[in-house]
Tab-separated table of C-alpha atoms and ligand atoms in Angstrom:
chain	number	residue	atom	x	y	z
A	126	MET	CA	2.937	7.779	5.137
A	127	SER	CA	0.417	9.982	3.388
A	128	GLY	CA	-0.155	9.902	-0.375
A	129	LYS	CA	-1.723	7.334	-2.662
A	130	ALA	CA	-3.055	4.113	-1.202
A	131	ILE	CA	-0.694	1.175	-1.600
A	132	ASP	CA	-1.851	-2.384	-2.294
A	133	THR	CA	1.533	-4.054	-1.894
A	134	LEU	CA	4.786	-3.035	-0.232
A	135	VAL	CA	7.847	-4.820	-1.593
A	136	ILE	CA	10.830	-4.892	0.780
A	137	GLY	CA	14.081	-4.936	-1.210
A	138	GLY	CA	15.035	-3.283	-4.486
A	139	GLY	CA	17.087	-6.119	-5.912
A	140	LEU	CA	16.024	-7.886	-9.072
A	141	HIS	CA	13.517	-10.114	-7.288
A	142	GLY	CA	11.814	-7.127	-5.642
A	143	LEU	CA	11.737	-5.276	-8.964
A	144	SER	CA	10.396	-8.279	-10.868
A	145	ALA	CA	7.639	-8.944	-8.302
A	146	ALA	CA	6.702	-5.255	-8.337
A	147	LEU	CA	6.654	-5.141	-12.150
A	148	HIS	CA	4.383	-8.178	-12.508
A	149	LEU	CA	2.065	-6.923	-9.752
A	150	ALA	CA	1.827	-3.420	-11.224
A	151	ARG	CA	1.098	-4.787	-14.697
A	152	ALA	CA	-1.743	-6.756	-13.108
A	153	GLY	CA	-3.175	-3.468	-11.813
A	154	ARG	CA	-1.772	-3.352	-8.271
A	155	ARG	CA	-0.464	-0.139	-6.691
A	156	VAL	CA	3.015	-1.134	-5.581
A	157	THR	CA	5.759	0.603	-3.605
A	158	ILE	CA	9.301	-0.735	-3.166
A	159	LEU	CA	11.242	0.144	-0.016
A	160	GLU	CA	15.000	-0.270	-0.490
A	161	LYS	CA	17.338	0.447	2.402
A	162	SER	CA	20.331	1.362	0.216
A	163	TRP	CA	19.859	1.747	-3.522
A	164	VAL	CA	18.462	-0.461	-6.262
A	165	GLY	CA	20.945	-3.242	-7.066
A	166	ARG	CA	23.269	-2.456	-4.122
A	167	HIS	CA	23.684	-6.102	-3.098
A	168	ALA	CA	23.503	-9.513	-4.847
A	169	SER	CA	21.727	-8.250	-7.979
A	170	GLY	CA	24.384	-5.624	-8.685
A	171	ALA	CA	27.250	-7.993	-7.843
A	172	SER	CA	25.924	-10.908	-9.905
A	173	ALA	CA	27.805	-12.787	-12.622
A	174	ALA	CA	24.407	-12.819	-14.377
A	175	GLY	CA	24.745	-16.335	-15.719
A	176	VAL	CA	21.440	-17.457	-17.243
A	177	ARG	CA	21.660	-21.162	-16.540
A	178	THR	CA	19.311	-24.123	-16.641
A	179	LEU	CA	22.306	-26.508	-16.723
A	180	ASN	CA	22.758	-28.684	-13.620
A	181	ARG	CA	19.794	-27.152	-11.787
A	182	ASP	CA	18.273	-29.039	-8.879
A	183	PRO	CA	15.322	-31.086	-10.243
A	184	ALA	CA	12.903	-29.058	-8.080
A	185	GLU	CA	13.982	-25.872	-9.882
A	186	ILE	CA	13.937	-27.193	-13.450
A	187	PRO	CA	10.289	-26.424	-14.326
A	188	ILE	CA	10.517	-22.760	-13.286
A	189	SER	CA	14.060	-22.458	-14.636
A	190	LEU	CA	12.920	-23.683	-18.072
A	191	GLU	CA	10.029	-21.223	-18.027
A	192	ALA	CA	12.435	-18.451	-16.991
A	193	MET	CA	14.673	-19.425	-19.930
A	194	GLU	CA	11.758	-18.950	-22.345
A	195	MET	CA	11.207	-15.534	-20.756
A	196	TRP	CA	14.907	-14.634	-21.171
A	197	HIS	CA	14.684	-15.495	-24.871
A	198	GLY	CA	11.907	-12.897	-25.126
A	199	ILE	CA	13.172	-10.568	-22.389
A	200	ALA	CA	12.809	-7.399	-24.496
A	201	GLY	CA	9.069	-8.142	-24.651
A	202	LEU	CA	8.943	-8.077	-20.851
A	203	VAL	CA	11.247	-5.146	-20.007
A	204	GLY	CA	11.903	-3.331	-23.292
A	205	ASP	CA	15.606	-4.190	-23.485
A	206	SER	CA	17.746	-7.239	-24.285
A	207	CYS	CA	19.406	-6.912	-20.829
A	208	GLY	CA	22.602	-7.823	-22.689
A	209	PHE	CA	21.366	-11.442	-22.813
A	210	HIS	CA	23.186	-13.736	-25.244
A	211	ALA	CA	22.379	-17.423	-25.552
A	212	HIS	CA	25.718	-18.972	-26.462
A	213	GLY	CA	25.177	-21.948	-24.153
A	214	GLN	CA	26.642	-23.034	-20.840
A	215	LEU	CA	29.057	-25.975	-20.610
A	216	ASN	CA	30.123	-28.071	-17.631
A	217	ILE	CA	33.524	-29.410	-18.647
A	218	ALA	CA	34.982	-32.849	-17.887
A	219	GLU	CA	38.734	-32.239	-17.698
A	220	HIS	CA	39.602	-35.933	-17.339
A	221	ALA	CA	37.979	-39.239	-18.314
A	222	HIS	CA	37.113	-39.991	-14.666
A	223	HIS	CA	34.830	-36.908	-14.653
A	224	LEU	CA	32.660	-38.242	-17.473
A	225	PRO	CA	30.576	-40.749	-15.444
A	226	LYS	CA	29.240	-37.849	-13.327
A	227	LEU	CA	28.014	-36.081	-16.463
A	228	GLU	CA	26.633	-39.316	-17.931
A	229	SER	CA	24.639	-40.107	-14.813
A	230	ARG	CA	23.285	-36.520	-14.691
A	231	LEU	CA	22.201	-36.879	-18.314
A	232	ALA	CA	20.548	-40.256	-17.600
A	233	ARG	CA	18.591	-38.694	-14.708
A	234	MET	CA	17.485	-35.810	-16.935
A	235	ARG	CA	16.281	-38.157	-19.686
A	236	GLU	CA	14.495	-40.356	-17.140
A	237	ALA	CA	12.648	-37.254	-15.900
A	238	GLY	CA	11.747	-36.337	-19.491
A	239	TYR	CA	14.092	-33.348	-19.906
A	240	GLU	CA	15.958	-32.738	-23.159
A	241	HIS	CA	17.700	-29.431	-22.447
A	242	GLU	CA	21.024	-30.965	-21.393
A	243	GLU	CA	23.260	-32.931	-23.804
A	244	LEU	CA	26.654	-34.577	-23.625
A	245	ILE	CA	29.258	-33.484	-26.177
A	246	ASP	CA	32.587	-35.129	-26.948
A	247	ARG	CA	36.046	-33.590	-27.121
A	248	ALA	CA	35.813	-32.867	-30.857
A	249	GLU	CA	32.588	-30.846	-30.494
A	250	LEU	CA	33.949	-29.130	-27.383
A	251	LEU	CA	37.009	-27.971	-29.324
A	252	THR	CA	34.787	-26.756	-32.172
A	253	LEU	CA	32.584	-24.739	-29.797
A	254	VAL	CA	35.477	-23.442	-27.647
A	255	PRO	CA	38.693	-23.596	-29.716
A	256	ALA	CA	40.672	-21.778	-26.991
A	257	ILE	CA	40.083	-24.474	-24.371
A	258	SER	CA	43.014	-26.656	-23.310
A	259	PRO	CA	43.005	-29.866	-25.409
A	260	HIS	CA	43.336	-32.035	-22.280
A	261	CYS	CA	39.558	-31.597	-21.679
A	262	VAL	CA	37.571	-34.674	-22.718
A	263	GLY	CA	33.941	-33.556	-23.071
A	264	ALA	CA	31.124	-31.517	-21.512
A	265	LEU	CA	27.492	-31.344	-20.552
A	266	ILE	CA	25.862	-28.518	-22.481
A	267	ALA	CA	22.614	-26.553	-22.292
A	268	ARG	CA	22.599	-24.820	-25.651
A	269	ARG	CA	19.869	-22.237	-24.918
A	270	ASP	CA	21.633	-21.015	-21.736
A	271	GLY	CA	23.817	-17.929	-21.700
A	272	ALA	CA	24.525	-14.793	-19.730
A	273	ALA	CA	23.230	-11.236	-19.402
A	274	ASP	CA	24.541	-7.893	-18.175
A	275	PRO	CA	23.455	-7.453	-14.532
A	276	HIS	CA	23.438	-3.650	-14.565
A	277	ARG	CA	21.543	-3.420	-17.827
A	278	THR	CA	19.076	-5.940	-16.395
A	279	LEU	CA	18.602	-3.848	-13.244
A	280	LEU	CA	18.038	-0.710	-15.291
A	281	ALA	CA	15.542	-2.436	-17.585
A	282	PHE	CA	13.535	-3.957	-14.723
A	283	ARG	CA	13.611	-0.659	-12.805
A	284	ARG	CA	12.461	1.418	-15.780
A	285	SER	CA	9.703	-1.050	-16.646
A	286	ALA	CA	8.507	-1.212	-13.061
A	287	GLU	CA	8.394	2.589	-12.787
A	288	ALA	CA	6.657	2.856	-16.174
A	289	ALA	CA	4.035	0.419	-14.859
A	290	GLY	CA	3.416	2.742	-11.899
A	291	VAL	CA	5.698	1.311	-9.211
A	292	THR	CA	7.079	3.854	-6.709
A	293	ILE	CA	10.614	3.168	-5.505
A	294	HIS	CA	11.968	4.689	-2.290
A	295	GLU	CA	15.740	4.305	-1.956
A	296	GLY	CA	17.562	4.853	1.320
A	297	VAL	CA	14.428	3.709	3.148
A	298	GLY	CA	15.031	0.592	5.229
A	299	VAL	CA	12.288	-1.280	7.075
A	300	ASP	CA	13.144	-1.340	10.794
A	301	ALA	CA	10.001	-2.962	12.199
A	302	ILE	CA	6.684	-4.445	11.038
A	303	GLU	CA	3.419	-4.298	12.965
A	304	GLN	CA	-0.078	-5.481	12.276
A	305	ALA	CA	-2.596	-2.637	11.900
A	306	GLY	CA	-6.037	-4.218	11.601
A	307	ASP	CA	-6.034	-6.053	8.260
A	308	ASP	CA	-2.970	-4.103	7.124
A	309	TRP	CA	0.773	-4.216	7.752
A	310	ARG	CA	2.513	-1.110	9.080
A	311	LEU	CA	6.174	-0.921	8.052
A	312	ARG	CA	8.258	1.379	10.226
A	313	THR	CA	11.085	3.207	8.442
A	314	PRO	CA	13.213	6.297	9.152
A	315	ALA	CA	11.114	8.027	6.459
A	316	GLY	CA	7.864	7.303	8.299
A	317	ASP	CA	5.335	4.469	8.305
A	318	PHE	CA	4.113	2.707	5.167
A	319	ILE	CA	0.837	0.784	5.301
A	320	ALA	CA	-0.560	-1.871	2.965
A	321	PRO	CA	-2.560	-5.105	3.185
A	322	THR	CA	0.133	-7.161	1.441
A	323	VAL	CA	3.916	-7.307	1.830
A	324	VAL	CA	6.517	-9.063	-0.327
A	325	ASN	CA	9.767	-9.918	1.439
A	326	ALA	CA	12.534	-9.762	-1.190
A	327	ALA	CA	15.246	-8.559	1.188
A	328	GLY	CA	18.028	-10.885	0.012
A	329	ALA	CA	20.651	-11.524	2.694
A	330	TRP	CA	18.415	-9.762	5.260
A	331	ALA	CA	15.216	-11.618	4.353
A	332	GLY	CA	15.449	-13.801	7.474
A	333	LYS	CA	15.251	-10.638	9.613
A	334	ILE	CA	12.193	-9.408	7.718
A	335	ALA	CA	10.603	-12.879	7.977
A	336	ALA	CA	11.189	-12.802	11.766
A	337	MET	CA	9.471	-9.377	11.952
A	338	LEU	CA	6.464	-11.048	10.310
A	339	GLY	CA	6.526	-13.961	12.773
A	340	ASP	CA	8.305	-16.549	10.575
A	341	ASP	CA	11.478	-17.975	12.092
A	342	ILE	CA	13.301	-19.227	8.971
A	343	PRO	CA	16.921	-20.329	9.463
A	344	LEU	CA	19.205	-19.047	6.688
A	345	GLY	CA	22.899	-19.092	5.929
A	346	LEU	CA	24.913	-16.402	4.239
A	347	LYS	CA	27.291	-16.487	1.317
A	348	ALA	CA	29.661	-13.889	-0.114
A	349	SER	CA	30.461	-15.056	-3.635
A	350	MET	CA	33.477	-13.423	-5.283
A	351	MET	CA	34.203	-12.299	-8.837
A	352	ILE	CA	37.249	-11.324	-10.938
A	353	VAL	CA	37.276	-9.148	-14.048
A	354	THR	CA	40.349	-8.951	-16.305
A	355	GLU	CA	41.491	-6.388	-18.805
A	356	ARG	CA	39.826	-6.502	-22.256
A	357	ILE	CA	41.105	-8.963	-24.825
A	358	ALA	CA	40.177	-10.000	-28.363
A	359	PRO	CA	37.254	-12.447	-28.669
A	360	LEU	CA	38.230	-15.722	-26.946
A	361	LEU	CA	35.018	-17.657	-26.292
A	362	LYS	CA	31.239	-17.326	-26.416
A	363	PRO	CA	29.697	-19.902	-24.052
A	364	VAL	CA	29.876	-19.806	-20.249
A	365	ILE	CA	32.219	-22.453	-18.838
A	366	SER	CA	32.186	-24.385	-15.556
A	367	ILE	CA	34.218	-27.485	-14.615
A	368	VAL	CA	33.345	-30.723	-12.833
A	369	GLY	CA	34.763	-30.742	-9.305
A	370	ARG	CA	36.296	-27.244	-9.281
A	371	PRO	CA	34.807	-23.844	-8.544
A	372	LEU	CA	34.722	-21.929	-11.804
A	373	SER	CA	32.393	-19.903	-13.929
A	374	PHE	CA	34.253	-18.341	-16.847
A	375	LYS	CA	32.950	-16.142	-19.616
A	376	GLN	CA	33.827	-13.185	-21.803
A	377	SER	CA	31.699	-10.055	-21.625
A	378	GLU	CA	30.535	-8.102	-24.671
A	379	GLN	CA	33.234	-5.540	-23.829
A	380	GLY	CA	35.965	-8.208	-24.066
A	381	THR	CA	36.777	-8.588	-20.355
A	382	LEU	CA	36.915	-12.071	-18.843
A	383	VAL	CA	34.476	-12.510	-15.967
A	384	ILE	CA	35.511	-15.229	-13.532
A	385	GLY	CA	33.505	-16.500	-10.581
A	386	GLY	CA	31.885	-19.781	-9.636
A	387	GLY	CA	30.895	-19.479	-6.021
A	388	LEU	CA	34.300	-18.923	-4.423
A	389	GLN	CA	33.567	-17.496	-0.996
A	390	GLY	CA	34.816	-14.288	0.619
A	391	ARG	CA	33.565	-12.915	3.928
A	392	ALA	CA	30.277	-11.207	4.707
A	393	ASP	CA	29.468	-8.862	7.570
A	394	ILE	CA	25.694	-8.663	7.618
A	395	GLU	CA	25.518	-5.940	10.286
A	396	ALA	CA	27.978	-3.683	8.453
A	397	GLN	CA	26.211	-4.634	5.155
A	398	LYS	CA	29.571	-5.293	3.519
A	399	SER	CA	31.321	-8.238	1.946
A	400	PHE	CA	35.060	-8.718	1.536
A	401	VAL	CA	37.291	-10.514	-0.965
A	402	ASP	CA	39.570	-13.321	0.247
A	403	PHE	CA	42.441	-13.185	-2.247
A	404	GLN	CA	43.869	-16.605	-1.360
A	405	GLU	CA	40.522	-18.216	-2.003
A	406	LEU	CA	40.064	-16.155	-5.174
A	407	ALA	CA	43.379	-17.475	-6.511
A	408	LYS	CA	41.711	-20.917	-6.836
A	409	GLY	CA	39.319	-19.485	-9.423
A	410	ALA	CA	42.165	-17.828	-11.312
A	411	ARG	CA	44.089	-21.132	-11.264
A	412	ALA	CA	41.115	-23.110	-12.600
A	413	ALA	CA	40.630	-20.511	-15.357
A	414	THR	CA	44.272	-20.611	-16.466
A	415	ASP	CA	44.348	-24.438	-16.357
A	416	LEU	CA	41.482	-24.453	-18.846
A	417	PHE	CA	42.602	-21.438	-20.868
A	418	PRO	CA	46.428	-21.270	-20.611
A	419	SER	CA	46.516	-18.328	-23.029
A	420	VAL	CA	44.959	-15.994	-20.393
A	421	SER	CA	47.541	-16.601	-17.659
A	422	ALA	CA	49.412	-13.325	-18.241
A	423	LEU	CA	46.300	-11.116	-18.195
A	424	ARG	CA	45.904	-8.353	-15.639
A	425	ILE	CA	43.035	-8.466	-13.152
A	426	VAL	CA	41.352	-5.054	-13.090
A	427	ARG	CA	38.675	-5.561	-10.435
A	428	THR	CA	37.494	-8.045	-7.831
A	429	TRP	CA	34.416	-7.920	-5.616
A	430	ALA	CA	32.092	-9.978	-3.453
A	431	GLY	CA	28.316	-9.889	-3.020
A	432	MET	CA	26.094	-11.118	-0.216
A	433	GLU	CA	23.131	-13.441	-0.413
A	434	ALA	CA	21.048	-15.691	1.846
A	435	THR	CA	21.402	-19.451	1.455
A	436	THR	CA	19.121	-22.240	2.568
A	437	LYS	CA	20.121	-25.685	3.820
A	438	ASP	CA	19.027	-27.397	0.588
A	439	HIS	CA	20.146	-24.495	-1.663
A	440	LEU	CA	16.588	-24.084	-2.926
A	441	PRO	CA	14.855	-20.719	-2.587
A	442	VAL	CA	11.924	-19.767	-0.392
A	443	ILE	CA	9.041	-18.743	-2.694
A	444	CYS	CA	5.729	-18.886	-0.865
A	445	ALA	CA	3.035	-17.211	1.205
A	446	SER	CA	4.127	-16.680	4.792
A	447	PRO	CA	3.063	-19.616	6.977
A	448	ASN	CA	2.185	-17.268	9.865
A	449	ALA	CA	1.449	-13.792	8.496
A	450	LYS	CA	-1.675	-13.314	6.375
A	451	GLY	CA	-0.947	-11.095	3.389
A	452	ALA	CA	2.840	-11.583	3.556
A	453	PHE	CA	4.884	-13.386	0.902
A	454	HIS	CA	8.512	-14.481	0.637
A	455	ALA	CA	10.983	-14.599	-2.288
A	456	PHE	CA	14.566	-15.091	-1.096
A	457	GLY	CA	17.256	-17.670	-0.306
A	458	PHE	CA	18.335	-18.048	-3.938
A	459	SER	CA	21.648	-19.444	-2.662
A	460	GLY	CA	23.826	-18.010	-5.430
A	461	HIS	CA	21.734	-18.888	-8.479
A	462	GLY	CA	18.719	-16.587	-8.438
A	463	PHE	CA	19.549	-14.286	-11.352
A	464	GLN	CA	18.224	-16.649	-14.007
A	465	LEU	CA	14.951	-17.100	-12.097
A	466	VAL	CA	14.160	-13.362	-11.852
A	467	PRO	CA	11.500	-13.047	-14.616
A	468	VAL	CA	9.509	-16.102	-13.542
A	469	VAL	CA	9.675	-15.574	-9.766
A	470	GLY	CA	8.138	-12.117	-10.203
A	471	ALA	CA	5.256	-13.727	-12.098
A	472	ILE	CA	4.879	-16.330	-9.338
A	473	MET	CA	4.774	-13.638	-6.651
A	474	ALA	CA	2.024	-11.851	-8.603
A	475	ASP	CA	0.076	-15.148	-8.794
A	476	LEU	CA	0.433	-15.700	-5.051
A	477	VAL	CA	-0.419	-12.138	-4.034
A	478	ILE	CA	-3.370	-11.697	-6.399
A	479	ARG	CA	-4.870	-15.195	-6.603
A	480	GLY	CA	-3.428	-16.876	-3.538
A	481	SER	CA	-2.053	-19.733	-5.654
A	482	THR	CA	0.021	-20.481	-8.730
A	483	GLU	CA	-0.001	-23.144	-11.410
A	484	ARG	CA	3.785	-22.990	-11.528
A	485	SER	CA	5.709	-25.668	-9.703
A	486	ILE	CA	6.820	-24.238	-6.330
A	487	LYS	CA	6.305	-27.366	-4.237
A	488	GLY	CA	9.927	-27.538	-3.076
A	489	PHE	CA	10.133	-23.887	-2.048
A	490	GLY	CA	7.869	-23.605	1.010
A	491	ALA	CA	9.263	-21.899	4.141
A	492	LYS	CA	7.931	-24.652	6.384
A	493	ARG	CA	10.536	-27.176	5.173
A	494	LEU	CA	13.237	-25.002	6.779
A	495	MET	CA	11.214	-24.057	9.862
A	496	GLN	CA	10.591	-27.745	10.579
A	497	GLN	CA	14.345	-28.379	10.454
A	498	ARG	CA	14.818	-25.797	13.219
A	499	ALA	CA	11.953	-27.195	15.272
A	500	ALA	CA	13.464	-30.695	15.004
A	501	ALA	CA	17.021	-29.518	15.825
B	1212	LIG	C1	29.012	-12.582	-6.959
B	1212	LIG	C2	27.688	-13.212	-7.330
B	1212	LIG	C3	27.557	-13.912	-8.530
B	1212	LIG	C4	26.314	-14.480	-8.885
B	1212	LIG	N1	26.204	-15.110	-10.091
B	1212	LIG	C5	25.002	-15.612	-10.477
B	1212	LIG	C6	24.847	-16.214	-11.753
B	1212	LIG	O1	25.793	-16.265	-12.535
B	1212	LIG	N2	23.622	-16.713	-12.093
B	1212	LIG	C7	22.567	-16.675	-11.234
B	1212	LIG	O2	21.478	-17.163	-11.579
B	1212	LIG	N3	22.676	-16.076	-10.021
B	1212	LIG	C8	23.864	-15.554	-9.628
B	1212	LIG	N4	23.992	-14.946	-8.412
B	1212	LIG	C9	22.828	-14.881	-7.541
B	1212	LIG	C10	21.884	-13.755	-7.932
B	1212	LIG	O3	22.615	-12.597	-8.258
B	1212	LIG	C11	20.930	-13.518	-6.774
B	1212	LIG	O4	20.239	-14.726	-6.505
B	1212	LIG	C12	19.902	-12.425	-7.039
B	1212	LIG	O5	20.502	-11.260	-7.534
B	1212	LIG	C13	19.170	-12.125	-5.741
B	1212	LIG	O6	18.354	-10.993	-5.936
B	1212	LIG	P1	17.493	-10.435	-4.735
B	1212	LIG	O7	16.673	-9.351	-5.276
B	1212	LIG	O8	16.818	-11.582	-4.044
B	1212	LIG	O9	18.588	-9.919	-3.663
B	1212	LIG	P2	19.406	-8.549	-3.606
B	1212	LIG	O10	19.830	-8.097	-4.941
B	1212	LIG	O11	20.460	-8.723	-2.562
B	1212	LIG	O12	18.319	-7.515	-3.101
B	1212	LIG	C14	17.843	-7.493	-1.780
B	1212	LIG	C15	17.689	-6.028	-1.412
B	1212	LIG	O13	16.975	-5.937	-0.187
B	1212	LIG	C16	17.428	-4.765	0.464
B	1212	LIG	N5	17.052	-4.828	1.879
B	1212	LIG	C17	17.536	-5.675	2.825
B	1212	LIG	N6	16.978	-5.414	4.021
B	1212	LIG	C18	16.103	-4.398	3.839
B	1212	LIG	C19	15.231	-3.669	4.699
B	1212	LIG	N7	15.152	-3.955	6.013
B	1212	LIG	N8	14.482	-2.674	4.171
B	1212	LIG	C20	14.552	-2.368	2.843
B	1212	LIG	N9	15.381	-3.007	1.993
B	1212	LIG	C21	16.139	-4.015	2.467
B	1212	LIG	C22	18.937	-4.798	0.228
B	1212	LIG	O14	19.546	-3.534	0.392
B	1212	LIG	C23	19.017	-5.323	-1.202
B	1212	LIG	O15	19.155	-4.277	-2.163
B	1212	LIG	C24	25.208	-14.368	-8.018
B	1212	LIG	C25	25.327	-13.667	-6.810
B	1212	LIG	C26	26.549	-13.075	-6.472
B	1212	LIG	C27	26.648	-12.303	-5.188
């Protein structure tokens, strides 16, 4: 492709591609994003946009806490609040036999030196969420957690990236990757794009891109589903999940209830579509009405599903390619990558520009998954 020289080609215009591109461009790199559909078409546009440190895998906690600091100053990074509100996230114990699980989580957090999670009793729970059913006995809370607006977040990251000089090509999918001397040549229907470094942020399709680069990384696929209800008067502020049941429950700024929690629909990766399974979705609606009986008569106005790659240990792949010099991976967020967006972009810039990062990414190497396949 003729035109200005490109330092880095980012494959995928989801939030992770945008964030990596933004951080790289602010560090002076000439960056182009290639997006096969349109920005935010897949997981990033379908996201519940929960901004959660609560109950994170210990390997993710250091970067998740740094991301949380970034969310609290997100307007400084992308010029907009992204609709982020920090009203806390709570993991509810419905019955007394659920409490030991929360207590042992808290003990592990304290042992590791973390203070961001706390246990609250029934009285405090009812003060924070008066609408919750009084049968609930307590909760684990991360008070600085919250939720954002996914579409506002996409717009803010896109605008900031473009303002920093990033070029975004939509409707331009990468079909093949070849080495061209010290560069990578990306073949697309719109012609070839050439650059010395490539960032693979292709979401559900990242395994295919990794294979084009010579990395055989086994990935799974999930199609998480969401429900949105009609608007109602203010009901609750924090984001709610429950021990032992799939639920994430919150109220948007507009007054709609947004219900998810990892309930799975069906994904067709070739057709690039995901489908809602209404029987499965009913479990989320049931959990929501058990906790908030007052919402049981509400109308559902929209449901959808979004596709994302998963890894065996549910931790992402954030690393330099083990086999391809100048190639980097950021994918496999396994249903909880929205919160990590600001920090993972900064990590990708560290890796691309300096070849290393001071941030803790030990658990996120691609080799851990490639070794599993070799051993299988
Ligand atoms: C329903 C749902 C709810 C969620 N809720 C939460 C939540 O509450 N909190 C949280 O932290 N996380 C949540 N997540 C997860 C979070 O949204 C994702 O981890 C995150 O958005 C992933 O962003 P991404 O940029 O890696 O992927 P995507 O947004 O999927 O972007 C990847 C992009 O790559 C493009 N692409 C693929 N192949 C090619 C190619 N060959 N050439 C060019 N482009 C290509 C795709 O078109 C796509 O736009 C949720 C996800 C879903 C689906």
